[in-house]
mmCIF file of C-alpha atoms in Angstrom:
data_model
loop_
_atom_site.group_PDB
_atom_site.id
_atom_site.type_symbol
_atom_site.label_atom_id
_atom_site.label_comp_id
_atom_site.label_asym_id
_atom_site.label_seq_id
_atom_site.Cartn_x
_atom_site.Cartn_y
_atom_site.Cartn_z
ATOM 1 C CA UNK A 1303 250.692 122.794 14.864
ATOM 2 C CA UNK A 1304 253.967 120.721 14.961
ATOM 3 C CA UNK A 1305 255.754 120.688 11.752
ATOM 4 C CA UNK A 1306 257.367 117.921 10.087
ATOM 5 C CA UNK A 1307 260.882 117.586 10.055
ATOM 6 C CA UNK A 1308 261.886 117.157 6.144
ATOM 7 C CA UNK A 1309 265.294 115.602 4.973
ATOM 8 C CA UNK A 1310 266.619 117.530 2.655
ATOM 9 C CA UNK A 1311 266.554 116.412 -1.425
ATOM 10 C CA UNK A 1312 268.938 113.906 -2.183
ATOM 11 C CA UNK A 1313 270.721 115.286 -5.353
ATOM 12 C CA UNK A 1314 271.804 112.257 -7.670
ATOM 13 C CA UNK A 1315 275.140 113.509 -9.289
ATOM 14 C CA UNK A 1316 275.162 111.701 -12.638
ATOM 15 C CA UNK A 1317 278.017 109.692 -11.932
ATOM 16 C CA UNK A 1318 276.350 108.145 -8.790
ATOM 17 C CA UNK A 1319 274.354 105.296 -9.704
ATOM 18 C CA UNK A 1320 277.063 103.757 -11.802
ATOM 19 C CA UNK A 1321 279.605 104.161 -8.976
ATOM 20 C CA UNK A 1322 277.377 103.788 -5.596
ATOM 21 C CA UNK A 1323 277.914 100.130 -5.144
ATOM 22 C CA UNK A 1324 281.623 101.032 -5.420
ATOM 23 C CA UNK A 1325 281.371 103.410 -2.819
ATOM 24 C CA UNK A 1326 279.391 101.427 -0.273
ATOM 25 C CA UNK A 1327 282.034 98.448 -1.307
ATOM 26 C CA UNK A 1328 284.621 101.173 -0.534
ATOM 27 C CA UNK A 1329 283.160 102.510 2.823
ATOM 28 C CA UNK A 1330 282.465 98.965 4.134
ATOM 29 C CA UNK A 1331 285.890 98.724 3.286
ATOM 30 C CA UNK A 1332 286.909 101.358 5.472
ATOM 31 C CA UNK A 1333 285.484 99.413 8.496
ATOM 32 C CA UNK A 1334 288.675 97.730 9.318
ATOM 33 C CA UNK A 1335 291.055 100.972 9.513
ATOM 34 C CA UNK A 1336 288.729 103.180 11.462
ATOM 35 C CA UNK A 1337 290.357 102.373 14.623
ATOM 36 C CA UNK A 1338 293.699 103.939 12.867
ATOM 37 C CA UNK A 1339 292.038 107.003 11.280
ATOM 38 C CA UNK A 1340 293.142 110.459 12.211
ATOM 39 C CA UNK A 1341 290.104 112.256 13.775
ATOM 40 C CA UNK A 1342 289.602 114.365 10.719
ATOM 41 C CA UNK A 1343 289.915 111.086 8.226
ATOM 42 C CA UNK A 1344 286.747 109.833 10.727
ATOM 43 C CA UNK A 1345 285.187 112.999 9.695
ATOM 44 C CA UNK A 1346 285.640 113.180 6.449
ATOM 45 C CA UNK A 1347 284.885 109.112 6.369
ATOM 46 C CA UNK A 1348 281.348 110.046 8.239
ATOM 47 C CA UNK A 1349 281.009 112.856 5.328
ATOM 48 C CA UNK A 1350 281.207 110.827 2.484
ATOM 49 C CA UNK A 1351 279.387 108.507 4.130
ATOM 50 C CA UNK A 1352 276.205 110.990 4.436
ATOM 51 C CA UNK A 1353 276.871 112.621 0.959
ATOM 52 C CA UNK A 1354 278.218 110.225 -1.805
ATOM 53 C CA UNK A 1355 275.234 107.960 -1.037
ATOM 54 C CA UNK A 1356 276.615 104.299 -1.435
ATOM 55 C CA UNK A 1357 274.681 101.214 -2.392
ATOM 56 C CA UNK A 1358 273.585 99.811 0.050
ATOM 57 C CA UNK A 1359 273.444 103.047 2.270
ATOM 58 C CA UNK A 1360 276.012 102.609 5.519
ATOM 59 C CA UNK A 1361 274.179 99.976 7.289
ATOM 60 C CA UNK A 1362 273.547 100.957 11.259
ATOM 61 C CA UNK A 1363 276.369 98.310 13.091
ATOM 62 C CA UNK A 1364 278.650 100.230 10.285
ATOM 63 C CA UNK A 1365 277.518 103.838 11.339
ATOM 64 C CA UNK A 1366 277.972 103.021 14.978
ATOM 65 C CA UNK A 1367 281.581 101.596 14.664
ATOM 66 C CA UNK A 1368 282.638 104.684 13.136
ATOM 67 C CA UNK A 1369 280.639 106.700 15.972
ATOM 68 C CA UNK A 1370 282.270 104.733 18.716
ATOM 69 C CA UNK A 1371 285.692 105.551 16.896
ATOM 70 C CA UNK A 1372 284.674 109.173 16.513
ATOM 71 C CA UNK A 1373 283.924 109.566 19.855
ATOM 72 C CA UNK A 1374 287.252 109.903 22.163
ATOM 73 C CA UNK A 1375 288.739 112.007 19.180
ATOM 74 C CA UNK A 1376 285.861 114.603 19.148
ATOM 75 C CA UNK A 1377 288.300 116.363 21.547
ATOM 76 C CA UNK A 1378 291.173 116.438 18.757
ATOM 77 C CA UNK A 1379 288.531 117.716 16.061
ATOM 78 C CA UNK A 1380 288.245 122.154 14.965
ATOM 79 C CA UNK A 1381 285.163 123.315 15.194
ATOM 80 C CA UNK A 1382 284.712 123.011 11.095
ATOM 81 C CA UNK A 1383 285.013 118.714 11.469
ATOM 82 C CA UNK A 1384 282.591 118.743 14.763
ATOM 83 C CA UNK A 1385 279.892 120.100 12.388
ATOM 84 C CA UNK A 1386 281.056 117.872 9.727
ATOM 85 C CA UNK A 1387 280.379 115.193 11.906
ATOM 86 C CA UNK A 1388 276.745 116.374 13.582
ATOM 87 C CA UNK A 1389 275.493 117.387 9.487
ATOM 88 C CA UNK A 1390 276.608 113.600 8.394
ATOM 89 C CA UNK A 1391 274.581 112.237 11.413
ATOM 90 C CA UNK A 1392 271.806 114.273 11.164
ATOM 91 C CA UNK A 1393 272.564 113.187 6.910
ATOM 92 C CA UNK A 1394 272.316 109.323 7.696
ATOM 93 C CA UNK A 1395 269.394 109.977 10.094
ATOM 94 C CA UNK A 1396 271.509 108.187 13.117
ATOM 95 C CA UNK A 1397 270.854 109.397 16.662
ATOM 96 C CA UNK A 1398 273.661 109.074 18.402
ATOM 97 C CA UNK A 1399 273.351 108.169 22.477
ATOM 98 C CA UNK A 1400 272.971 111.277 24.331
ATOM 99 C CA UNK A 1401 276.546 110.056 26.046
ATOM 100 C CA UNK A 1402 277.957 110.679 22.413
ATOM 101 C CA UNK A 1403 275.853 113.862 22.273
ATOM 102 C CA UNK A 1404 277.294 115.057 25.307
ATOM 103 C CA UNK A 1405 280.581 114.423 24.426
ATOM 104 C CA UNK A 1406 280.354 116.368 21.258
ATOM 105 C CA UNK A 1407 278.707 119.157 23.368
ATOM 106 C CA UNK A 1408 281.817 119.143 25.115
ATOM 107 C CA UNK A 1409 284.081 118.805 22.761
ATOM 108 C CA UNK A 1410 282.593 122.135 21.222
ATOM 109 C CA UNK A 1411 283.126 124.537 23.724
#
């Protein structure tokens, strides 16, 4: 039998819905500095991103800007922000290319 993959249950912190259109407002916002975030800001940026769960959720153009901006710094990340990174993707349900993939497979050894 092949099992189902099952997301994890979204917990709903009390403060979320009356703050999760300020979030996504605040993440969309965060669009135009990615390309002069520190690799661990892009980490933490693809964390909150997974976790905080804005309104509207991180649309998929947004979620690949901040992958193609993750990628070359990968290198620059400790081990702690390259599973940061792979838990927030697996989070947001993206699949990244396997090109991305292998970078981060490189980046981890």
């Amino acid at each position: 039998q092949q099992q189902q993959q099952q997301q994890p249950p979204q917990l709903e912190l009390p403060w979320q819905k009356r703050h999760a259109a300020r979030l996504g407002a605040l993440l969309r916002a965060c669009e135009e500095v990615l390309p002069q975030m520190e690799p661990q800001h892009l980490a933490n940026t693809a964390w909150a991103a997974a976790v905080l769960q804005p309104a509207p959720a991180p649309s998929p153009p947004w979620i690949q800007q901040l992958l193609h901006y993750l990628r070359p710094e990968l290198y620059h990340l400790p081990p702690k922000g390259l599973a940061t990174v792979s838990w927030a993707c697996a989070r947001m349900g993206c699949r990244p290319s396997m090109e991305w993939m292998l970078v981060l497979i490189q980046a981890s050894t």
